[in-house]
Coordinates of C-alpha atoms and ligand atoms in Angstrom, one line a residue:
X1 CA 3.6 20.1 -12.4
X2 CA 5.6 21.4 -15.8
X3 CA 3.4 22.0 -18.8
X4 CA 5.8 18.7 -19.7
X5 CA 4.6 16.6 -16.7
X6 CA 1.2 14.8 -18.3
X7 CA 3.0 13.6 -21.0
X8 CA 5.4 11.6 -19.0
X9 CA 2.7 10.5 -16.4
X10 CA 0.5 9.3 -19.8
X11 CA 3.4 7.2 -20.7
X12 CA 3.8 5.5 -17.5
X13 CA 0.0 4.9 -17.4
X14 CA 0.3 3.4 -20.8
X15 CA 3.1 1.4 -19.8
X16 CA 1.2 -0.4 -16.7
X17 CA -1.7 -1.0 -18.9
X18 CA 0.1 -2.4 -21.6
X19 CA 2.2 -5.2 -19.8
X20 CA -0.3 -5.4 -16.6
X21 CA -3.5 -7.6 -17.9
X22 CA -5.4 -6.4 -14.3
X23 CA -5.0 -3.1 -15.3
X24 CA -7.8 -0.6 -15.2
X25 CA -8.2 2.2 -17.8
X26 CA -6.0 4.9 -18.8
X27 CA -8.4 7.7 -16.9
X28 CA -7.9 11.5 -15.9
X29 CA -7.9 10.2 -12.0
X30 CA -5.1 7.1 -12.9
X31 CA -2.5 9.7 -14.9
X32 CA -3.3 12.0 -11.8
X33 CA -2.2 9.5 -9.3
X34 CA 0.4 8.5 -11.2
X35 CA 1.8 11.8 -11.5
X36 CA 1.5 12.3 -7.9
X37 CA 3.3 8.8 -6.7
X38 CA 6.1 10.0 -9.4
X39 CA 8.4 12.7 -9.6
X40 CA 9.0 13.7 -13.8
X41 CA 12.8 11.8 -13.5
X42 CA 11.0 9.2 -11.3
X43 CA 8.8 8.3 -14.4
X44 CA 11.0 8.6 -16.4
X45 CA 13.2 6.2 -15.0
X46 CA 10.3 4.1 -14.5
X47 CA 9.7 3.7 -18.3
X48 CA 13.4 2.6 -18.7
X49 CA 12.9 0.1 -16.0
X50 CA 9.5 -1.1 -16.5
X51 CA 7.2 -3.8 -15.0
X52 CA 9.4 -6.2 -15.9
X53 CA 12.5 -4.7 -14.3
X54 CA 15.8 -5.6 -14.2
X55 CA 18.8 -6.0 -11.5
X56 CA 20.8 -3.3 -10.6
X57 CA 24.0 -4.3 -13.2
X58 CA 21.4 -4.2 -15.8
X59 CA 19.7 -1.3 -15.0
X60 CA 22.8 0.6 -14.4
X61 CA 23.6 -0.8 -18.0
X62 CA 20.2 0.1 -19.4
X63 CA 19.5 3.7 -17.9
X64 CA 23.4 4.7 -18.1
X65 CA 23.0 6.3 -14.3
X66 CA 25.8 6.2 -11.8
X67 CA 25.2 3.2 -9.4
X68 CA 24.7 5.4 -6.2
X69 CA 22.3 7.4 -7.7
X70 CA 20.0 5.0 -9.3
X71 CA 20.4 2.8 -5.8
X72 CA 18.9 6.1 -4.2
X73 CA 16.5 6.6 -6.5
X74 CA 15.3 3.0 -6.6
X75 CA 15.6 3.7 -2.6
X76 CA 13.0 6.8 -2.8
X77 CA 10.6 5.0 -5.2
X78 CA 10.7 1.5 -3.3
X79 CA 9.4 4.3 0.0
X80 CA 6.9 5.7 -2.3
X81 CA 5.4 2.5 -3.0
X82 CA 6.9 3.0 -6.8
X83 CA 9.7 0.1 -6.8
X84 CA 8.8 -3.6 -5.9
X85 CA 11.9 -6.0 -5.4
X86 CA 12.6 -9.8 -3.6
X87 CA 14.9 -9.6 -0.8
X88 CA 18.1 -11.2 -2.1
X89 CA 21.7 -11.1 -3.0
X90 CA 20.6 -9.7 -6.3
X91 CA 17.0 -8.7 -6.6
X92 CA 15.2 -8.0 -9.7
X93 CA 13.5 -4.4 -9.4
X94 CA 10.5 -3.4 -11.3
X95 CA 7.7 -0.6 -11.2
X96 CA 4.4 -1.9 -9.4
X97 CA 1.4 -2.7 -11.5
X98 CA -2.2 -2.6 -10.4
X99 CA -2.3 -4.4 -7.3
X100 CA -0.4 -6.8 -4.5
X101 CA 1.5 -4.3 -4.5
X102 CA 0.2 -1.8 -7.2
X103 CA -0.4 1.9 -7.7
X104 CA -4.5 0.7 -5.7
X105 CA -2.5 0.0 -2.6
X106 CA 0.9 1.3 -1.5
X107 CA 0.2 5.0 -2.4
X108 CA -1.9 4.5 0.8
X109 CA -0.6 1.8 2.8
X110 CA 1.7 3.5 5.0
X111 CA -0.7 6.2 5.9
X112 CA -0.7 10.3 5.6
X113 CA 2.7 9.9 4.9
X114 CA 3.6 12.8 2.2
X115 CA 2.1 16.3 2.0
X116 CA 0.2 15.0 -1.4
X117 CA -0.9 11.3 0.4
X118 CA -4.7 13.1 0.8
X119 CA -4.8 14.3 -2.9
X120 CA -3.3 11.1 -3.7
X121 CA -6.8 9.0 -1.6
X122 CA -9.0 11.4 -4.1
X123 CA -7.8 10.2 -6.9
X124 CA -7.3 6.7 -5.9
X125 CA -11.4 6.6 -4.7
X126 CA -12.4 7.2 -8.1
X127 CA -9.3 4.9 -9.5
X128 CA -10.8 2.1 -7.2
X129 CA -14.0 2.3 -8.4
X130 CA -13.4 2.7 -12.3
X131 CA -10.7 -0.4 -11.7
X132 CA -14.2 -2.6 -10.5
X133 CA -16.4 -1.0 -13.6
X134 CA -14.2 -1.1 -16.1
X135 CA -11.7 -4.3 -15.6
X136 CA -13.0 -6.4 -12.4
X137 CA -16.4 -6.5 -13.2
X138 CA -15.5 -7.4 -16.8
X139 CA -13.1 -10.3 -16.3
X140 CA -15.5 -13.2 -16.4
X141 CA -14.1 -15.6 -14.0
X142 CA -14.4 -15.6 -10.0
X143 CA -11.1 -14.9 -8.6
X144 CA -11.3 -14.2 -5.3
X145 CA -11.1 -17.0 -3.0
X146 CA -13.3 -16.1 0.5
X147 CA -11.8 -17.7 3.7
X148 CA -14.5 -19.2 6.3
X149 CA -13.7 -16.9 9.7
X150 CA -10.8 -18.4 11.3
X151 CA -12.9 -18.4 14.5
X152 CA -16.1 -20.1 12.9
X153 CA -14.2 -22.8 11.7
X154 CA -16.0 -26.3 11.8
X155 CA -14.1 -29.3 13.8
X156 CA -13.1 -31.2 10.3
X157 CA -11.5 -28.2 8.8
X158 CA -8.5 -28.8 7.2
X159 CA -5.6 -26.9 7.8
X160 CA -5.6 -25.9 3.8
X161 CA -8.9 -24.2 4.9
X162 CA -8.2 -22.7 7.7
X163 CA -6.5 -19.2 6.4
X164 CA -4.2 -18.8 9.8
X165 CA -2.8 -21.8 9.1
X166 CA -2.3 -20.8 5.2
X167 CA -0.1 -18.3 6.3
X168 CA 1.5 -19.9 9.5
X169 CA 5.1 -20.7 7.4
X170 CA 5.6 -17.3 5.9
X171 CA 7.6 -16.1 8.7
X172 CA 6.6 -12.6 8.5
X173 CA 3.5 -10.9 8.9
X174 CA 2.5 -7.2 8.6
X175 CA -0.7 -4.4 8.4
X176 CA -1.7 -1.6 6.7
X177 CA -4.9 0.7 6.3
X178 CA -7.1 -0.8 3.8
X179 CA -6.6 2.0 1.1
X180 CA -10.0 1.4 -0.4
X181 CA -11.6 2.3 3.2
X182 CA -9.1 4.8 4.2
X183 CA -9.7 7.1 0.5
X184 CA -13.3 6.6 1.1
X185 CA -12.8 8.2 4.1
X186 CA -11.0 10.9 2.9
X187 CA -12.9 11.9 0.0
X188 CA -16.5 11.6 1.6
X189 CA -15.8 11.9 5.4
X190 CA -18.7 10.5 7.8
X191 CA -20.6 8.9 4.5
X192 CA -18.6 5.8 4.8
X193 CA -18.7 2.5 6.5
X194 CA -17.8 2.2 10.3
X195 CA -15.4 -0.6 10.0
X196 CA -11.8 -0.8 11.0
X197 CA -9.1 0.6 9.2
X198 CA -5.8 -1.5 10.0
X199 CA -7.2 -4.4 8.1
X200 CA -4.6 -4.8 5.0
X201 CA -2.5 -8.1 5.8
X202 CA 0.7 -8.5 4.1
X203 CA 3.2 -11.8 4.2
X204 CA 6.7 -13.3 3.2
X205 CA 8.4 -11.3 1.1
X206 CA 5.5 -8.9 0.4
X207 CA 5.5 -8.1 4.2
X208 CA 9.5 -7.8 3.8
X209 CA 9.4 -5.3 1.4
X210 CA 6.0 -3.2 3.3
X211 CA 7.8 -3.1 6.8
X212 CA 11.0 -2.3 5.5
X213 CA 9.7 0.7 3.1
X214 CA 7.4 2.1 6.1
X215 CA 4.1 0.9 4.8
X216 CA 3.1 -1.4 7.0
X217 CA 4.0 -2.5 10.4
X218 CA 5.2 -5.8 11.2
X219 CA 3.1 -8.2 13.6
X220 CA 3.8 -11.6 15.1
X221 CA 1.7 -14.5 14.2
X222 CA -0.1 -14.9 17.5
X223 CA -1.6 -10.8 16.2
X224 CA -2.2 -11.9 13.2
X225 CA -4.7 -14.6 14.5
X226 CA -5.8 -11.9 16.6
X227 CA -6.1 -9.6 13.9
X228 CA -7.9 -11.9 11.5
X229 CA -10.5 -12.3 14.5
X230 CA -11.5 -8.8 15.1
X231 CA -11.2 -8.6 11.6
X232 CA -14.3 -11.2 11.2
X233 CA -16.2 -9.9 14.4
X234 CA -16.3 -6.8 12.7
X235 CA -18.1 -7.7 10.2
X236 CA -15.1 -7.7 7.3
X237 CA -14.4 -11.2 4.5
X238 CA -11.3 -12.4 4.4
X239 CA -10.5 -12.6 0.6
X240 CA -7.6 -13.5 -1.6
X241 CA -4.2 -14.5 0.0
X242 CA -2.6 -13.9 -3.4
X243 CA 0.6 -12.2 -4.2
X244 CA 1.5 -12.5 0.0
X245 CA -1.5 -10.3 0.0
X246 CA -4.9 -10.5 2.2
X247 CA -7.6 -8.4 2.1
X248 CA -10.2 -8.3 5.1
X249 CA -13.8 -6.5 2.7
X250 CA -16.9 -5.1 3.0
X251 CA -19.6 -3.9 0.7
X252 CA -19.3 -0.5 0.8
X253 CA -16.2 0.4 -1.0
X254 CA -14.3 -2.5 -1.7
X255 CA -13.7 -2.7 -5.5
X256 CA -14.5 -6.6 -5.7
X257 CA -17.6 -5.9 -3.8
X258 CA -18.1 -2.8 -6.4
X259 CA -17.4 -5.4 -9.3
X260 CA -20.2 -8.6 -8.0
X261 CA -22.5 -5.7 -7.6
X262 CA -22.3 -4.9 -11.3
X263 CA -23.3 -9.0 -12.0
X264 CA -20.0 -10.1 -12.0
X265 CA -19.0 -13.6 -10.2
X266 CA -16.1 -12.2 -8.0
X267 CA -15.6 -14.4 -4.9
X268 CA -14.7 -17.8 -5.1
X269 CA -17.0 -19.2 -1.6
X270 CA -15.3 -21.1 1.4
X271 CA -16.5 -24.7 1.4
X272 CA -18.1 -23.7 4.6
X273 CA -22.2 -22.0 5.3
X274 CA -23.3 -21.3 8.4
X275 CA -26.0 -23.8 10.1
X276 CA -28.8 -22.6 11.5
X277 CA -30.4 -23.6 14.9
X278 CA -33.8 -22.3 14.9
X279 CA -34.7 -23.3 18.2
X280 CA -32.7 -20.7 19.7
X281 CA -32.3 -17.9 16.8
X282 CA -34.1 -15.3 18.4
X283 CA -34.6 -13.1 14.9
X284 CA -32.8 -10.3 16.3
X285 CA -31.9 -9.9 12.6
X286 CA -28.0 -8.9 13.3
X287 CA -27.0 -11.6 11.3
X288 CA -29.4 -10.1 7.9
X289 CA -27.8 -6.7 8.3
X290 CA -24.2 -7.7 8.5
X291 CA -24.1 -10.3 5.8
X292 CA -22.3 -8.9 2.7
X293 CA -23.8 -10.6 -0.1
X294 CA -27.7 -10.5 1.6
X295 CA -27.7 -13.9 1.2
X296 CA -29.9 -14.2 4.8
X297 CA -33.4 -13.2 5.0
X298 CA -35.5 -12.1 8.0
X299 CA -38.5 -13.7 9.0
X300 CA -42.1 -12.5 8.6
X301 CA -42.7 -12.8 11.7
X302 CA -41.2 -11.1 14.6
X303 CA -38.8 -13.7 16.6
X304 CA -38.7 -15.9 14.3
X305 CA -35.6 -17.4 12.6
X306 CA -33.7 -16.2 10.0
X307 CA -33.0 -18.6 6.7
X308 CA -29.6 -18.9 4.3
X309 CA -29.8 -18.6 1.1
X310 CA -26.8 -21.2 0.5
X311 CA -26.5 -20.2 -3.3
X312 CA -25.9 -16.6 -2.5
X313 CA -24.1 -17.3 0.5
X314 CA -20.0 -17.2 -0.4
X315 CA -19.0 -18.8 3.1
X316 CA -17.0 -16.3 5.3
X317 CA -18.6 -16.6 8.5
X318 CA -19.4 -13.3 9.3
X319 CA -22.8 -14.0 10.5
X320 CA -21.5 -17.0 12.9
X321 CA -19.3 -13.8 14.6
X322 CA -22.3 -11.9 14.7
X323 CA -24.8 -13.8 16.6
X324 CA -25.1 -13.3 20.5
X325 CA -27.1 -16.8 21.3
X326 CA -25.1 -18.8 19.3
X327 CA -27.3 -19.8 17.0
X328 CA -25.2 -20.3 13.8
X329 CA -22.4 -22.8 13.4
X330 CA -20.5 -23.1 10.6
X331 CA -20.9 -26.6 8.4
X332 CA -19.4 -27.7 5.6
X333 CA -21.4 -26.6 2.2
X334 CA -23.9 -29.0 1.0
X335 CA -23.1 -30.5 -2.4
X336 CA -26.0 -29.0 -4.0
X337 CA -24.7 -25.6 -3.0
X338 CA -21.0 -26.0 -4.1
Ligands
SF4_401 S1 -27.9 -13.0 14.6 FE1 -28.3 -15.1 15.4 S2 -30.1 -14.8 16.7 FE2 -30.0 -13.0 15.5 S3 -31.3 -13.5 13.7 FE3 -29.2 -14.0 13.1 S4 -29.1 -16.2 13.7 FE4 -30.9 -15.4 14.7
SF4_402 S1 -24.7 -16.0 5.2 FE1 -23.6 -14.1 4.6 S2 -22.4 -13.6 6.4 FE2 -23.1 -15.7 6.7 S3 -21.4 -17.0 5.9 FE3 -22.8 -16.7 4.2 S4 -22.1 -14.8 3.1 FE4 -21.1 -14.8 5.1

């Protein structure tokens, strides 16, 4: 880095900030990463082109570069995980913000892939969790919506509830490593949680753009139902399906989790608990230890059942994947509990 290069990353940082309202703050670790996802004429192309972006005639207009070498360096950024476009005949391209896809996610998505990718996770750990102090725990509204475990699903399910079926029309499907898990990994290896990594579901256009741009790799539907299963047997919550985007969370370093641990209301439950059959719940207590939100308490006594605590409880089914005998069953959510 020149004695030049901060200023340039500072801009860019200010840029995102100012015209993305998810944004987190303008930190040490969020310049850092930015100056490492960005070469100096990267960012400053990127303040010419902005989140708001522009096609290729108008950004050829606007930066006053040669068409070939602006389509390679739009090229080289969309690889970096920089540059975010629709496929079309003329796509608009414009610089990432925060998330789906933004500078918390593609930096990692398709792996180790540069020589600064494990510099890159160290920054983006701390980035991650100042994102859920300073802006996710602060936004005031839930906004994540949690999707009942596609394999839990109750008989009168609609298809608008089921999330497999959500996503059944996008036409393409892909994964990446969770970047959350994977920098936590990285930073702070063998003081992290044990779940899988390939958990970071991208569709339509989003998937387009991840597959083509090597950050993800691209599955067929009957995988992604796989996927979404082992994704719930281990333990992980299906969250969001915005943006083409779906996140498969746990508590230990997710930053919505980070964010409902500081009080705020994140998750948006499934209109589905689990049901209890206490005749054959063996209080084996699987089902207390894997819940994210510790909505299920263990008995006093030994053997004895488990209870839900449906106010706490947002819904995703994990426990119903957890339980050898069988003894949970998911049901739709009382109205008391809604
Ligand atoms: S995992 Fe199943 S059997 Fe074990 S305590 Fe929970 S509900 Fe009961
Ligand atoms: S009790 Fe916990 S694990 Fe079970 S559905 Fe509710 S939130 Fe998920």
């Amino acid at each position: 880095m020149t004695d030049t290069a901060p200023d340039i990353f500072e801009q860019v940082a200010d840029m995102i900030i100012e015209e993305d309202f998810m944004a987190g703050p303008k930190s040490p670790a969020f310049v850092r990463l930015l100056s490492l996802q960005f070469t100096e004429a990267e960012a400053r192309l990127a303040l010419q082109i902005r989140t708001t972006g522009g096609t290729l005639d108008e950004l050829v207009e606007r930066t006053k570069l040669k068409r070939d070498k602006l389509q390679k360096m739009l090229q080289t950024m969309a690889d970096k995980g920089t540059v975010y476009y629709e496929p079309g005949d003329n796509p608009t391209y414009r610089i990432i913000k925060m998330a789906a896809p933004g500078f918390t996610e593609t930096g990692l998505w398709g792996g180790i892939k540069y020589p600064f990718t494990v510099q890159l996770a160290k920054e983006a750990h701390k980035v991650l969790k100042e994102w859920a102090e300073e802006k996710l725990a602060k936004l005031g509204v839930p906004y994540a919506p949690v999707w009942a475990a596609v394999n839990t699903l109750p008989a009168d399910a609609s298809p608008a509830e089921n999330l497999a079926e959500v996503v059944r029309n996008e036409g393409h499907w892909s994964v990446s490593p969770c970047p959350c898990r994977m920098s936590h990994w990285l930073v702070d290896p063998g003081n992290h949680c044990d779940h899988m990594l390939g958990t970071c579901i991208h569709t339509g256009d989003l998937s387009r753009w991840t597959v083509k741009h090597g950050m993800a790799r691209e599955i067929t539907y009957e995988e992604l139902v796989a996927l979404l299963e082992q994704c719930s047997r281990d333990g992980l919550v299906h969250t969001l399906n915005i943006q083409n985007s779906i996140c498969n969370c746990c508590n230990d370093c997710c930053p919505m989790f980070l964010a409902r641990q500081h009080g705020a209301q994140v998750f948006i439950p499934s209109p589905f608990v689990p049901q209890l059959d206490e005749e054959t719940c063996n209080g084996c207590n699987q089902c207390v230890d894997r819940c994210p939100v510790h909505a299920i308490a263990a008995a006093e006594e030994q053997y004895d059942p488990v209870s839900v605590d449906y106010e706490t409880c947002v819904g995703c089914g994990v426990c119903v994947s957890t339980c050898k005998p069988h003894s949970m069953t998911m049901m739709r959510r009382p109205a008391a509990a809604a």
